[in-house]
Backbone as CSV, one residue per row, in Angstrom:
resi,resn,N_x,N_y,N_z,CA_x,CA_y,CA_z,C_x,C_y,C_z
1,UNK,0.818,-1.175,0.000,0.000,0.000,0.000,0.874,1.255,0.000
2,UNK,2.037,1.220,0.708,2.890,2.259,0.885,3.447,3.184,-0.542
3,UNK,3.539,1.690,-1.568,4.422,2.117,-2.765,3.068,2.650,-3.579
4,UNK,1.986,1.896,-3.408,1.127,2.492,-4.563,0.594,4.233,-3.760
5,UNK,0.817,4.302,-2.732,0.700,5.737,-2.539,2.277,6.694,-2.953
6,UNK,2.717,5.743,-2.953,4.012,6.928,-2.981,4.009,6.938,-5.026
7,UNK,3.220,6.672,-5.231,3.499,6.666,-6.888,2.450,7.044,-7.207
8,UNK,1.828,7.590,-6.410,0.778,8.690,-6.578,0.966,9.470,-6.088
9,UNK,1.846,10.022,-5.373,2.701,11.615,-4.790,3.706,11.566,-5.362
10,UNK,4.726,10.749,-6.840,5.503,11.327,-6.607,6.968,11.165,-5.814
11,UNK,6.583,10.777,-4.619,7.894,10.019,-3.904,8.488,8.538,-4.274
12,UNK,9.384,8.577,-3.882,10.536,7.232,-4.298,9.844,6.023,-3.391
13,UNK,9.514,5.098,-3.757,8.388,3.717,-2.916,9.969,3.433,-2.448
14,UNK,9.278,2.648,-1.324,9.821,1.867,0.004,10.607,0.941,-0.615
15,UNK,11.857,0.946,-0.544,12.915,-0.043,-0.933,13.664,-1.280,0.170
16,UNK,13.218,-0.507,1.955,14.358,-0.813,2.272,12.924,-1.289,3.560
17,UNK,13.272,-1.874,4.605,12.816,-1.842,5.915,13.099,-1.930,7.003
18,UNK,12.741,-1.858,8.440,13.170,-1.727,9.497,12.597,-2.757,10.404
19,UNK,13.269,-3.761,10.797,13.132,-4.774,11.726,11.893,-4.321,12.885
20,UNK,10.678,-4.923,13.332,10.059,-4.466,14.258,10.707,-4.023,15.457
21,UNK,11.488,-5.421,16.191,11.802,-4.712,17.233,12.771,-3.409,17.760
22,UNK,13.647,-3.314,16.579,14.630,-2.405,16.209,13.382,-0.841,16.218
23,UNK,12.864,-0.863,15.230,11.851,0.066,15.132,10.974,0.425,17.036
24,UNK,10.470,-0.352,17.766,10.138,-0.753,18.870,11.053,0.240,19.859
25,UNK,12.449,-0.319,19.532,13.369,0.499,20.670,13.682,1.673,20.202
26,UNK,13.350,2.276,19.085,13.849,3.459,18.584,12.840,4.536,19.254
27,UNK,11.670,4.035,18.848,10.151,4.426,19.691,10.422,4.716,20.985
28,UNK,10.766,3.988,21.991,10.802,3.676,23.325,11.995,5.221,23.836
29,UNK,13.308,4.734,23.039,14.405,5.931,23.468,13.339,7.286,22.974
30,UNK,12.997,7.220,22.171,12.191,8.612,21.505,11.429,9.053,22.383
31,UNK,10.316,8.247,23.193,9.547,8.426,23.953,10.425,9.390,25.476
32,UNK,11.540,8.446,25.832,11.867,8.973,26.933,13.186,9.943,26.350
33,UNK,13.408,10.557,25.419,13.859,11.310,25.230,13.057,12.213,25.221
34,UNK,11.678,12.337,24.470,10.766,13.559,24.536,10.650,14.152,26.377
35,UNK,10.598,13.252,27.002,10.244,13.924,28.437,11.732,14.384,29.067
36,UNK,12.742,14.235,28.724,13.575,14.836,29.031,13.834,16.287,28.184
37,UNK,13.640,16.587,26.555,13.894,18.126,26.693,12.329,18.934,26.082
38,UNK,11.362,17.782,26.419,9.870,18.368,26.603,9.593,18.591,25.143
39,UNK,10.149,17.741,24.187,9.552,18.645,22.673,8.607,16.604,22.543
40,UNK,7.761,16.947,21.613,7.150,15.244,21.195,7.545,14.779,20.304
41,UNK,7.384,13.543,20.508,8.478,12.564,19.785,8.429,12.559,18.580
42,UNK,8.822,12.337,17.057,8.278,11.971,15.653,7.712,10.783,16.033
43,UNK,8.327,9.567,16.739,8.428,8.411,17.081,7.720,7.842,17.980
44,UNK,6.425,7.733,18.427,5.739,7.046,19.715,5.904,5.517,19.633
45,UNK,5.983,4.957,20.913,5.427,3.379,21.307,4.276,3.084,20.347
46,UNK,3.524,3.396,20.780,2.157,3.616,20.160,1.776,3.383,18.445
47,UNK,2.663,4.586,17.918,2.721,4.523,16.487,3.672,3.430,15.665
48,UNK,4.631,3.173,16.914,5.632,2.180,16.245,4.242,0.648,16.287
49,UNK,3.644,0.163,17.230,3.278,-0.759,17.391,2.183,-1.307,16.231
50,UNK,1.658,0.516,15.945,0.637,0.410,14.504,1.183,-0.068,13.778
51,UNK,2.525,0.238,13.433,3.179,0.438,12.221,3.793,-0.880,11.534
52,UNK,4.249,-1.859,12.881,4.541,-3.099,13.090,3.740,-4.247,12.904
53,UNK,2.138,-3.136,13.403,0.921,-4.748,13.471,0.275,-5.118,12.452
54,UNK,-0.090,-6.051,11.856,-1.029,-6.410,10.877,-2.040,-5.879,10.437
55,UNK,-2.682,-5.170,9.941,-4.066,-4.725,9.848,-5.341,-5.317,8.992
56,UNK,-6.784,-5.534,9.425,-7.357,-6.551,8.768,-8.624,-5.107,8.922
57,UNK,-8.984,-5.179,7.417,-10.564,-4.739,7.297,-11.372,-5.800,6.834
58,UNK,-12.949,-5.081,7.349,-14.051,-5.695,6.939,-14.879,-4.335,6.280
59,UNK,-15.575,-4.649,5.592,-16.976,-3.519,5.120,-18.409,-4.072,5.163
60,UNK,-17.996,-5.110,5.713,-19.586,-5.787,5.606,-20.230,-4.721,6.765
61,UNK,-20.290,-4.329,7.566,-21.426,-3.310,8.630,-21.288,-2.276,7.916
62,UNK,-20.749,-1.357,7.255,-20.840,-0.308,6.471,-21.623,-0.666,5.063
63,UNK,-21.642,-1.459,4.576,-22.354,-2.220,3.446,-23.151,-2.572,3.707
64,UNK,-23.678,-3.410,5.061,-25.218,-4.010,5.290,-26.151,-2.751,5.851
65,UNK,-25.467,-1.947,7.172,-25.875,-0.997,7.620,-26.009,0.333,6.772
66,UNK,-24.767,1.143,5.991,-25.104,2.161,5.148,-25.139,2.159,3.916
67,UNK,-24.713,1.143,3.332,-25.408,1.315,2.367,-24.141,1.307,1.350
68,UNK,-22.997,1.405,2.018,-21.363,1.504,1.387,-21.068,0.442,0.201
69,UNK,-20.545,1.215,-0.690,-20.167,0.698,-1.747,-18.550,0.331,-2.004
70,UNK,-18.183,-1.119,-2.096,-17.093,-1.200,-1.985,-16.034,-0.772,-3.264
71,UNK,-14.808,-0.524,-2.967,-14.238,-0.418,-4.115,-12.548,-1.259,-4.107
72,UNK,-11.825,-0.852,-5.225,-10.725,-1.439,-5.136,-9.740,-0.729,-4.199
73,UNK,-8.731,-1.085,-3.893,-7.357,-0.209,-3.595,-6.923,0.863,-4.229
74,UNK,-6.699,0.440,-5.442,-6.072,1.576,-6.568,-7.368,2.323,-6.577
75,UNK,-8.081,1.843,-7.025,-9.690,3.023,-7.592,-9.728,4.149,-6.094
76,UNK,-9.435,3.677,-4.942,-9.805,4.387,-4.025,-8.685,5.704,-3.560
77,UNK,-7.393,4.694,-3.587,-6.513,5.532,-3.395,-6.068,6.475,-4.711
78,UNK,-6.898,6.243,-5.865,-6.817,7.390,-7.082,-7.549,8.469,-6.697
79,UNK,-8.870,8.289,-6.032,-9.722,9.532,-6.239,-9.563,9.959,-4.650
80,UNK,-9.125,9.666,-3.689,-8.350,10.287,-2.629,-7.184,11.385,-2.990
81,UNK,-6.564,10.833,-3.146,-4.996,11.838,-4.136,-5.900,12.570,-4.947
82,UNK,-6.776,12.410,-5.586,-7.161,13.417,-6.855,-8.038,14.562,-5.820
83,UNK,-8.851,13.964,-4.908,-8.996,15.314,-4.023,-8.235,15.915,-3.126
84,UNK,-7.069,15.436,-2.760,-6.228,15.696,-0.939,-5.467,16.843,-2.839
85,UNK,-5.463,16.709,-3.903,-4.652,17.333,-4.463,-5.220,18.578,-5.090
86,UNK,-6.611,18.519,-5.725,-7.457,19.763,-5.302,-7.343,20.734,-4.154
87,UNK,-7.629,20.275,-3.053,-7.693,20.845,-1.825,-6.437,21.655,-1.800
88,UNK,-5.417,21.162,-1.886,-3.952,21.133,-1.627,-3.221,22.169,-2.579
89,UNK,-4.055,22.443,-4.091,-2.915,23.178,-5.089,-2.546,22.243,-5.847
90,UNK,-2.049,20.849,-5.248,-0.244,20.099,-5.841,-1.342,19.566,-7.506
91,UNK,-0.150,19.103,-7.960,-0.761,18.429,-9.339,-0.621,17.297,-9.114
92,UNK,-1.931,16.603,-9.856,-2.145,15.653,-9.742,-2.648,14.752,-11.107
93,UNK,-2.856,13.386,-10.730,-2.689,12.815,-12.444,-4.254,13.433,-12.655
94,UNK,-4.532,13.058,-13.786,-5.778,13.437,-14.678,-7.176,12.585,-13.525
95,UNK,-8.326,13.623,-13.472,-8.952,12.372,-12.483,-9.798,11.187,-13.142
96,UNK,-9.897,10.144,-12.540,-10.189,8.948,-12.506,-11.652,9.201,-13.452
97,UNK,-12.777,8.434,-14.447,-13.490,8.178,-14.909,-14.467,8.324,-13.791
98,UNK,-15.269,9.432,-13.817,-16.864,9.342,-13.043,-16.261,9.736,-12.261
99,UNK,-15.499,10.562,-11.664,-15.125,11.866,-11.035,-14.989,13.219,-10.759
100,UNK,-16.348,13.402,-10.422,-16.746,14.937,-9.762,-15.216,15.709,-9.666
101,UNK,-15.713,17.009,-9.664,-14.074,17.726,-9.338,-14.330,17.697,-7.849
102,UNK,-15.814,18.059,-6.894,-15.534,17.614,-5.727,-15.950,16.521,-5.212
103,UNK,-15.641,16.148,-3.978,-16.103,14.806,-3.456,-16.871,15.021,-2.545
């Protein structure tokens, strides 16, 4: 997911990675470095642990309950970028087929 967003901004996709627990202790010093000269961390426990964990969706309660229409990855993360890039100024690719200029 990382690379197909970064090739829709533009940036260089993820080549390289960082061991969880390595990532984990970087978090941890970050953390208790922030309370020593009081500024906040880039780096939380917290965010490292997101960043590390698996993530699983469902849409079935948004689909049975509202009514949500599912879509692909790419289709979604196209017309996201095509508005965060409206909003924003930046240029962006041409928008997606059956795309309002707003959302």
């Amino acid at each position: 997911m990382f690379n197909a967003i970064a090739s829709r901004t533009g940036v260089k996709p993820v080549t390289s990675t960082v061991p969880a627990p390595v990532l984990k202790t970087v978090a941890r010093l970050s953390d208790w470095w922030s309370r020593v000269d009081g500024k906040r961390p880039e780096l939380t426990p917290g965010l490292a642990e997101i960043l590390c964990g698996d993530m699983l969706a469902d849409d079935q309660l948004a689909t049975r309950d509202l009514g949500y229409r599912s879509e692909s990855l790419a289709s979604l993360l196209d017309r996201v970028h095509h508005h965060w890039s409206e909003r924003l100024g930046s240029p962006a690719r041409q928008a997606p087929a059956g795309l309002s200029a707003r959302m």
